[in-house]
Amino acid sequence: MARDSTSREPLLEQQSNIPRGSYSATAQGHSPNHGFKYTVDQLGPLTDPTNPTLPSQMGGIAEICEGLKVDPKVGLHSDEASEHSLGHSHETKFADRSLQFGRNVLPTVESASFFSLVLSAYDDRTLILLSIAAAVSLAVSVYEDYGPHHPQDEPRVGWVEGAAILAAVAAVVFTNAINDYQKERQFRKLNAKKDDRNVKLLRDGHEQEVNVKEVQVGDVMLMEPGDLLAVDGIILKSHNITCDESSATGESDAMKKNPEEKCYVISGSKVLDGSGQMLVTAVGPNSFFGKTMMAMREAAPEETPLQIKLDHLAESIAKLGMAAAVAMLVTLIVKYFVQASLSDEPFPPGDIIFSDMVKIVIQAITIVVVAVPEGLPMAVTLALAYATTQMLKDNNLVRVLSACETMGNATTVCSDKTGTLTQNKMTVVEGTLSLHTFVGPDQSKKWKSEVNAEVAQTIIDGIALNSSAFEDRDEKGNMAFIGSKTESALLGFIKSLGASYSIIRAETNLAKVYPFSSMKKTMSCVAETPNGKEPYRLYVKGASEIVLGSCTHYVDSEGRTKVLDDVARAKFNQIISQYADKALRTIALSYRDVPASEFNKFTDEEAPNSKLVCLGIVGIQDPLRPGVIESVRDFAKAGVTVRMITGDNLQTARAIAKNAGILLRGGVAMTGPEFRALSKEQQTETVKRLQVLARSSPTDKTIVVRRLQELGEVVAVTGDGTNDGPALKMADVGFSMGITGTEVAKEASAIVLMDDNFSSILKSLMWGRAVNDSVRKFLQFQLTVNITAVVLSFISAIASDDNQSILSAVQLLWVNLIMDTLAALALATEPPSHEVLKRMPTAKTAPLINFNMWKMILGQALFQIVLNLALLHWGAELFHLQSKDGSITPENNLIFRTMMFNIFVFLQVFNELNCRRIDDSINIFKNLLNNKIFLIVQVFVVGGQFLIVEFGGQAFKTVSLTGDQWLLTILVGSLSLPVGLVLRLLPASLLPEAVAIAHTSEERRPLVSPAKMRWEGATNQVMLQSSFFEQIRRKKAANAKRTSLVPQQGVLEEEGETRPLSTASAGLWKAAYGATKQHIKDNRPHLHHHSSQDEQGQP
């Protein structure tokens, strides 16, 4: 039977002790298990990376397939049911297979129980200290209430305060536990989404896309570059398959795979190159990756940089709060004993002293509770949890939590073109094949009738065979091509001609396949042609200028093969240029016949792309996605530079970049090889203005990212290919494509674009900025309340006769709840508006608390402290609570303390509105209705305050207030709003320059502003025109001397040639333009041949 999936044995020792070489089920004498000849333990050694068993030792691949009941040419049958099934429709597919070998799903991790989260939330020194003090207070109060000294006519309610403190502690603990519980549920949903993907299998004789969780042992899986393998297996077919097993075995060298010796494939490895098929032998917890995951299970969640920074800040504030609490404790104890000694009354007995000391300790501990900003890290967690959940709705799947906040400060985005900026809905719209041109699908059929039939069939065969795309049903159930969009466009083209790629593939045997390589920009295959001129034929397609460079011949309009001389090559280059100017992707198709003697010399590593015959060029259209132009414009407003890095040729890339608004006048557009050839200093200088990098390799992308980071840029990069992995890892934020991206790219990225849409990157920028803003808003609010509450409690306790703060311990705990959990919920969940795009990114060196924030924090804290102390001194008289002799009755004193408590709370409620803005914007109510959570929290706080005041009674030391008193306290509390307005109007210029924070800009400006780039572009154009006309004058003067000798003949003799004057005139213009470009080149050695205006071909 299958081994227990939760086994904790060493990973590589969990294999059967059956002797090697005797694995056949018939030889073993095992009774069949659900009709299969093998068990999980018997298949395990096949994929043991330390000492694999070869298929030949188990009777060969054919016997293994037979034992797993699968035909490797057909794959599993989708309608496979249990051998005991009676054909019922409700029978689960692959029931026996799943029972025998397991499913490709790891057992779910038991989530933390709510009780354990409560214990974790309570694991806080301050809360424990407060609980102990409250318990002691409760015990003392109960003793006093029921002791011999308690007056008979007074109610026994001394226990209420201790119980209320414990209840408040419980409220804080349970609120934090509920937040943690919800956060864990949200991230579980995100992880489930992250692990959900499709793989390509051979089933029922057809290639199909199936969810990775539905893969079974015995399935035939297709392998392509970029696949991240989720199962173990053995190679059935290999066309130069190379795997990276470093994440599984730690070995950094890439491993070549073949069906004979190096045939094992382990889950967790990545396909770097080649294509082929593998037989799945282990899934889920029985696979190598599954065993590793079961042994490790879930790692602890990582802390983001902002959380770490805030943890340090919270620790510093807590130390200050602790110092204030200790100072208050010592002062009150000293004051207590001094007053007791100087008093005319007798010195209080021990039990009274103990009771009073407990109350003083509780006050000091409450100060610590208020001072410790435990809500800061929680605010980040809440903001990130909320943002990542909402970002998923905007098609951004956040894999690395810190990427969310980092993206908010991104200064440059290096984007792919295909599928990101464009729709990735490619169609062949133009073509010149066998020198016959067609435009649109309607003319393509006419083209087929005009061109030589043998040539047309060669083109169709080459497209059908030299491709890994195939036709299958999409998510909506419609037939569509699956795979590379370029290959899908070409297959769609031959389908429109009436050809069937599947029939051609079925009738032809491929001898060798060289999959598409992003380094070489080509794909090749060698097909057997027993009825052809030679036994083999090589088909090559790829980037037009690269394939054309490997061609020595071409097929003319009559179907004849001719030498590709300079004139013919220039003609093809002109076709490529024309298509590229129309923003079409150009693909060249070529072939050559190969004799057997030459074929025997071919290697599996290097495609023999030489001496090719050019069949022609096709132009593939991929229109811009809707909203790309607007998104690029919004990025520019936000101070973020968009750079396009693509594998297309320079003209196509430039045309699309101009249409999208990426390439500006003065911007640099160049090719990857040109950029790579520059020195490091030249690269650093060039990259400041670089806007388009064409014909780039993944290495070029990595170099660009490194140079930008060296300049202090925060770089976001998009990528979809396996070789994009290093650049995605190196970038501050890596975006992979959820639809077209390989699994390797997704694994290397921090955020997955579920819709491959460029506009989604803009949304992630907005959410990133919203997260950073939310944390700053909360920080501004909490520090204001911290300073006010601590200072007010300290001064009022020391100044009072009975050593009691104006705010009781329970009241302070309610305030703590308001400013921690509830404020974090209100301020950390505000959705972003387009206003966040109207400012520059924040620099890495910018302080967490800027000048505007300090201005509000200190200004509001000072105002609230002065107001509360003034009311403490004159408030009783102002509120008409004093008697004529200036005394105040105990009842009125309780009303007065309740009004002070109410004023303090409403000062915070209105200040929370102030804190919605961390800039100097006057309108703090803007977009208020869009933030429903903020409104709900405010309603809850005001409702809670009403209930506490009206019904809190002895627990909160409050009494019911009249309507006038409520109105008065709310009006006094609302003074926070005009004070906030005044503070916003205070300019930084009022402070001396010595106060650096007031005069330091936190904005990160673009390396070269668009305005400066346009100015440089205009200057270059003026220089070009000036130099151009200067060269014209010089050439004209030189020609005048020579042509003056033969003006009547109408011809020009030059270097032994006789040419018409009209041709000479054209040569004059060309020579002048060439000399001009050389002059510019000599003056601007790094940028001349790259800038956008110099590439136009005309001044």
Short mmCIF file of N, CA and C in Angstrom, two decimals, residues 625-719:
data_model
loop_
_atom_site.label_atom_id
_atom_site.label_comp_id
_atom_site.label_asym_id
_atom_site.label_seq_id
_atom_site.Cartn_x
_atom_site.Cartn_y
_atom_site.Cartn_z
N ARG A 625 -2.93 47.18 -25.79
CA ARG A 625 -4.08 46.93 -24.92
C ARG A 625 -4.84 48.24 -24.68
N PRO A 626 -6.14 48.17 -24.50
CA PRO A 626 -6.89 49.38 -24.13
C PRO A 626 -6.39 49.89 -22.78
N GLY A 627 -6.21 51.18 -22.69
CA GLY A 627 -5.81 51.78 -21.42
C GLY A 627 -4.31 51.92 -21.23
N VAL A 628 -3.50 51.35 -22.15
CA VAL A 628 -2.05 51.43 -21.99
C VAL A 628 -1.55 52.87 -22.11
N ILE A 629 -2.07 53.58 -23.11
CA ILE A 629 -1.62 54.97 -23.32
C ILE A 629 -1.94 55.81 -22.09
N GLU A 630 -3.15 55.64 -21.55
CA GLU A 630 -3.53 56.39 -20.34
C GLU A 630 -2.67 55.99 -19.15
N SER A 631 -2.36 54.69 -19.03
CA SER A 631 -1.56 54.22 -17.91
C SER A 631 -0.14 54.79 -17.97
N VAL A 632 0.44 54.80 -19.17
CA VAL A 632 1.79 55.37 -19.33
C VAL A 632 1.77 56.85 -18.95
N ARG A 633 0.71 57.54 -19.35
CA ARG A 633 0.58 58.96 -19.00
C ARG A 633 0.47 59.14 -17.49
N ASP A 634 -0.31 58.25 -16.84
CA ASP A 634 -0.46 58.33 -15.38
C ASP A 634 0.86 58.03 -14.67
N PHE A 635 1.61 57.06 -15.20
CA PHE A 635 2.93 56.77 -14.61
C PHE A 635 3.82 58.00 -14.68
N ALA A 636 3.78 58.70 -15.81
CA ALA A 636 4.61 59.91 -15.97
C ALA A 636 4.20 60.97 -14.95
N LYS A 637 2.89 61.14 -14.74
CA LYS A 637 2.42 62.11 -13.72
C LYS A 637 2.92 61.72 -12.33
N ALA A 638 3.01 60.41 -12.10
CA ALA A 638 3.42 59.92 -10.78
C ALA A 638 4.94 59.91 -10.62
N GLY A 639 5.65 60.40 -11.63
CA GLY A 639 7.11 60.46 -11.52
C GLY A 639 7.79 59.13 -11.77
N VAL A 640 7.07 58.19 -12.41
CA VAL A 640 7.63 56.86 -12.67
C VAL A 640 7.94 56.75 -14.17
N THR A 641 9.18 56.40 -14.48
CA THR A 641 9.60 56.27 -15.87
C THR A 641 9.31 54.86 -16.37
N VAL A 642 8.66 54.77 -17.52
CA VAL A 642 8.36 53.46 -18.13
C VAL A 642 9.38 53.20 -19.23
N ARG A 643 10.04 52.05 -19.15
CA ARG A 643 11.00 51.63 -20.16
C ARG A 643 10.52 50.32 -20.79
N MET A 644 10.61 50.22 -22.10
CA MET A 644 10.16 49.01 -22.79
C MET A 644 11.37 48.18 -23.18
N ILE A 645 11.39 46.92 -22.71
CA ILE A 645 12.48 46.01 -23.05
C ILE A 645 11.86 44.82 -23.78
N THR A 646 12.23 44.65 -25.04
CA THR A 646 11.54 43.67 -25.88
C THR A 646 12.51 42.93 -26.77
N GLY A 647 12.07 41.79 -27.25
CA GLY A 647 12.88 41.00 -28.18
C GLY A 647 12.64 41.37 -29.62
N ASP A 648 11.67 42.26 -29.89
CA ASP A 648 11.38 42.69 -31.26
C ASP A 648 12.52 43.53 -31.82
N ASN A 649 12.49 43.72 -33.15
CA ASN A 649 13.53 44.56 -33.73
C ASN A 649 13.29 46.03 -33.40
N LEU A 650 14.30 46.84 -33.61
CA LEU A 650 14.31 48.22 -33.13
C LEU A 650 13.18 49.05 -33.74
N GLN A 651 12.94 48.88 -35.04
CA GLN A 651 11.91 49.71 -35.67
C GLN A 651 10.51 49.39 -35.13
N THR A 652 10.20 48.08 -34.98
CA THR A 652 8.91 47.68 -34.43
C THR A 652 8.75 48.20 -33.01
N ALA A 653 9.80 48.01 -32.22
CA ALA A 653 9.76 48.44 -30.82
C ALA A 653 9.56 49.94 -30.72
N ARG A 654 10.27 50.69 -31.58
CA ARG A 654 10.15 52.15 -31.53
C ARG A 654 8.76 52.60 -31.93
N ALA A 655 8.21 51.96 -32.96
CA ALA A 655 6.88 52.35 -33.42
C ALA A 655 5.84 52.12 -32.33
N ILE A 656 5.90 50.97 -31.67
CA ILE A 656 4.93 50.67 -30.61
C ILE A 656 5.15 51.57 -29.40
N ALA A 657 6.43 51.82 -29.06
CA ALA A 657 6.73 52.68 -27.91
C ALA A 657 6.22 54.11 -28.14
N LYS A 658 6.31 54.57 -29.37
CA LYS A 658 5.79 55.91 -29.68
C LYS A 658 4.27 55.94 -29.56
N ASN A 659 3.63 54.89 -30.08
CA ASN A 659 2.17 54.82 -30.00
C ASN A 659 1.70 54.79 -28.54
N ALA A 660 2.47 54.13 -27.70
CA ALA A 660 2.09 53.99 -26.29
C ALA A 660 2.47 55.22 -25.47
N GLY A 661 3.28 56.12 -26.04
CA GLY A 661 3.71 57.31 -25.30
C GLY A 661 4.93 57.07 -24.44
N ILE A 662 5.63 55.94 -24.67
CA ILE A 662 6.82 55.63 -23.88
C ILE A 662 8.04 56.36 -24.42
N LEU A 663 8.21 56.32 -25.74
CA LEU A 663 9.38 56.95 -26.37
C LEU A 663 9.09 58.42 -26.64
N LEU A 664 9.83 59.27 -25.96
CA LEU A 664 9.67 60.72 -26.11
C LEU A 664 10.81 61.27 -26.95
N ARG A 665 10.63 62.48 -27.43
CA ARG A 665 11.72 63.15 -28.14
C ARG A 665 12.90 63.33 -27.17
N GLY A 666 14.06 62.92 -27.59
CA GLY A 666 15.23 63.00 -26.72
C GLY A 666 15.50 61.71 -25.97
N GLY A 667 14.52 60.77 -25.99
CA GLY A 667 14.72 59.49 -25.33
C GLY A 667 15.61 58.59 -26.16
N VAL A 668 16.18 57.58 -25.53
CA VAL A 668 17.11 56.69 -26.19
C VAL A 668 16.42 55.38 -26.55
N ALA A 669 16.56 54.99 -27.82
CA ALA A 669 16.08 53.69 -28.28
C ALA A 669 17.26 52.98 -28.93
N MET A 670 17.59 51.80 -28.43
CA MET A 670 18.75 51.08 -28.95
C MET A 670 18.54 49.58 -28.80
N THR A 671 19.46 48.81 -29.35
CA THR A 671 19.35 47.36 -29.26
C THR A 671 20.18 46.82 -28.09
N GLY A 672 19.82 45.61 -27.68
CA GLY A 672 20.54 44.97 -26.57
C GLY A 672 22.01 44.81 -26.84
N PRO A 673 22.42 44.28 -28.02
CA PRO A 673 23.86 44.14 -28.30
C PRO A 673 24.60 45.48 -28.24
N GLU A 674 23.97 46.55 -28.74
CA GLU A 674 24.61 47.87 -28.67
C GLU A 674 24.81 48.31 -27.22
N PHE A 675 23.78 48.11 -26.40
CA PHE A 675 23.87 48.50 -24.99
C PHE A 675 24.93 47.67 -24.28
N ARG A 676 24.98 46.38 -24.58
CA ARG A 676 25.92 45.47 -23.94
C ARG A 676 27.36 45.85 -24.28
N ALA A 677 27.56 46.38 -25.49
CA ALA A 677 28.90 46.71 -25.95
C ALA A 677 29.47 47.95 -25.27
N LEU A 678 28.63 48.76 -24.64
CA LEU A 678 29.10 49.97 -23.98
C LEU A 678 29.88 49.63 -22.71
N SER A 679 30.75 50.54 -22.31
CA SER A 679 31.45 50.37 -21.04
C SER A 679 30.47 50.62 -19.89
N LYS A 680 30.87 50.25 -18.68
CA LYS A 680 29.97 50.40 -17.53
C LYS A 680 29.57 51.86 -17.34
N GLU A 681 30.54 52.78 -17.50
CA GLU A 681 30.25 54.21 -17.33
C GLU A 681 29.28 54.69 -18.41
N GLN A 682 29.48 54.22 -19.65
CA GLN A 682 28.58 54.61 -20.75
C GLN A 682 27.18 54.03 -20.53
N GLN A 683 27.10 52.79 -20.03
CA GLN A 683 25.80 52.20 -19.73
C GLN A 683 25.07 53.01 -18.67
N THR A 684 25.79 53.41 -17.63
CA THR A 684 25.18 54.19 -16.55
C THR A 684 24.64 55.52 -17.06
N GLU A 685 25.39 56.14 -17.97
CA GLU A 685 24.96 57.42 -18.52
C GLU A 685 23.79 57.23 -19.49
N THR A 686 23.85 56.18 -20.30
CA THR A 686 22.83 55.93 -21.30
C THR A 686 21.50 55.53 -20.67
N VAL A 687 21.57 54.72 -19.60
CA VAL A 687 20.35 54.17 -19.01
C VAL A 687 19.46 55.26 -18.42
N LYS A 688 20.03 56.42 -18.14
CA LYS A 688 19.22 57.53 -17.61
C LYS A 688 18.16 57.96 -18.63
N ARG A 689 18.51 57.87 -19.92
CA ARG A 689 17.60 58.31 -20.99
C ARG A 689 17.02 57.14 -21.78
N LEU A 690 17.42 55.93 -21.40
CA LEU A 690 16.96 54.75 -22.13
C LEU A 690 15.46 54.56 -21.96
N GLN A 691 14.76 54.45 -23.08
CA GLN A 691 13.31 54.24 -23.04
C GLN A 691 12.88 52.99 -23.81
N VAL A 692 13.69 52.57 -24.76
CA VAL A 692 13.39 51.35 -25.53
C VAL A 692 14.67 50.56 -25.71
N LEU A 693 14.63 49.28 -25.32
CA LEU A 693 15.74 48.37 -25.57
C LEU A 693 15.18 47.21 -26.40
N ALA A 694 15.58 47.16 -27.66
CA ALA A 694 15.05 46.16 -28.58
C ALA A 694 16.06 45.03 -28.76
N ARG A 695 15.57 43.90 -29.31
CA ARG A 695 16.41 42.73 -29.54
C ARG A 695 17.24 42.42 -28.28
N SER A 696 16.58 42.52 -27.15
CA SER A 696 17.29 42.34 -25.88
C SER A 696 17.23 40.89 -25.44
N SER A 697 18.27 40.46 -24.77
CA SER A 697 18.30 39.14 -24.15
C SER A 697 18.01 39.31 -22.66
N PRO A 698 17.71 38.24 -21.95
CA PRO A 698 17.51 38.36 -20.50
C PRO A 698 18.72 38.96 -19.78
N THR A 699 19.92 38.72 -20.33
CA THR A 699 21.13 39.31 -19.74
C THR A 699 21.07 40.83 -19.81
N ASP A 700 20.61 41.35 -20.97
CA ASP A 700 20.49 42.80 -21.13
C ASP A 700 19.53 43.38 -20.10
N LYS A 701 18.42 42.69 -19.88
CA LYS A 701 17.43 43.14 -18.91
C LYS A 701 18.05 43.21 -17.51
N THR A 702 18.86 42.21 -17.17
CA THR A 702 19.52 42.18 -15.87
C THR A 702 20.50 43.34 -15.74
N ILE A 703 21.24 43.62 -16.81
CA ILE A 703 22.21 44.73 -16.77
C ILE A 703 21.49 46.06 -16.57
N VAL A 704 20.38 46.26 -17.29
CA VAL A 704 19.61 47.50 -17.16
C VAL A 704 19.12 47.68 -15.72
N VAL A 705 18.59 46.60 -15.14
CA VAL A 705 18.10 46.66 -13.75
C VAL A 705 19.23 47.03 -12.80
N ARG A 706 20.40 46.39 -13.00
CA ARG A 706 21.52 46.65 -12.10
C ARG A 706 21.98 48.10 -12.20
N ARG A 707 22.09 48.62 -13.42
CA ARG A 707 22.55 50.01 -13.60
C ARG A 707 21.56 50.99 -12.99
N LEU A 708 20.27 50.73 -13.14
CA LEU A 708 19.26 51.62 -12.55
C LEU A 708 19.33 51.59 -11.03
N GLN A 709 19.50 50.39 -10.46
CA GLN A 709 19.58 50.29 -9.00
C GLN A 709 20.83 50.98 -8.46
N GLU A 710 21.91 50.93 -9.23
CA GLU A 710 23.13 51.63 -8.82
C GLU A 710 22.92 53.13 -8.78
N LEU A 711 21.96 53.62 -9.57
CA LEU A 711 21.63 55.05 -9.57
C LEU A 711 20.59 55.39 -8.50
N GLY A 712 20.22 54.41 -7.68
CA GLY A 712 19.27 54.66 -6.58
C GLY A 712 17.82 54.50 -6.96
N GLU A 713 17.55 53.93 -8.14
CA GLU A 713 16.17 53.75 -8.57
C GLU A 713 15.54 52.53 -7.88
N VAL A 714 14.23 52.60 -7.66
CA VAL A 714 13.46 51.45 -7.20
C VAL A 714 12.80 50.87 -8.45
N VAL A 715 13.23 49.68 -8.85
CA VAL A 715 12.91 49.15 -10.17
C VAL A 715 11.86 48.05 -10.10
N ALA A 716 10.83 48.19 -10.91
CA ALA A 716 9.84 47.12 -11.12
C ALA A 716 10.08 46.55 -12.51
N VAL A 717 10.07 45.23 -12.63
CA VAL A 717 10.37 44.56 -13.89
C VAL A 717 9.27 43.55 -14.20
N THR A 718 8.88 43.48 -15.47
CA THR A 718 7.94 42.43 -15.88
C THR A 718 8.71 41.37 -16.67
N GLY A 719 8.26 40.14 -16.56
CA GLY A 719 8.91 39.06 -17.29
C GLY A 719 7.98 37.88 -17.40
#
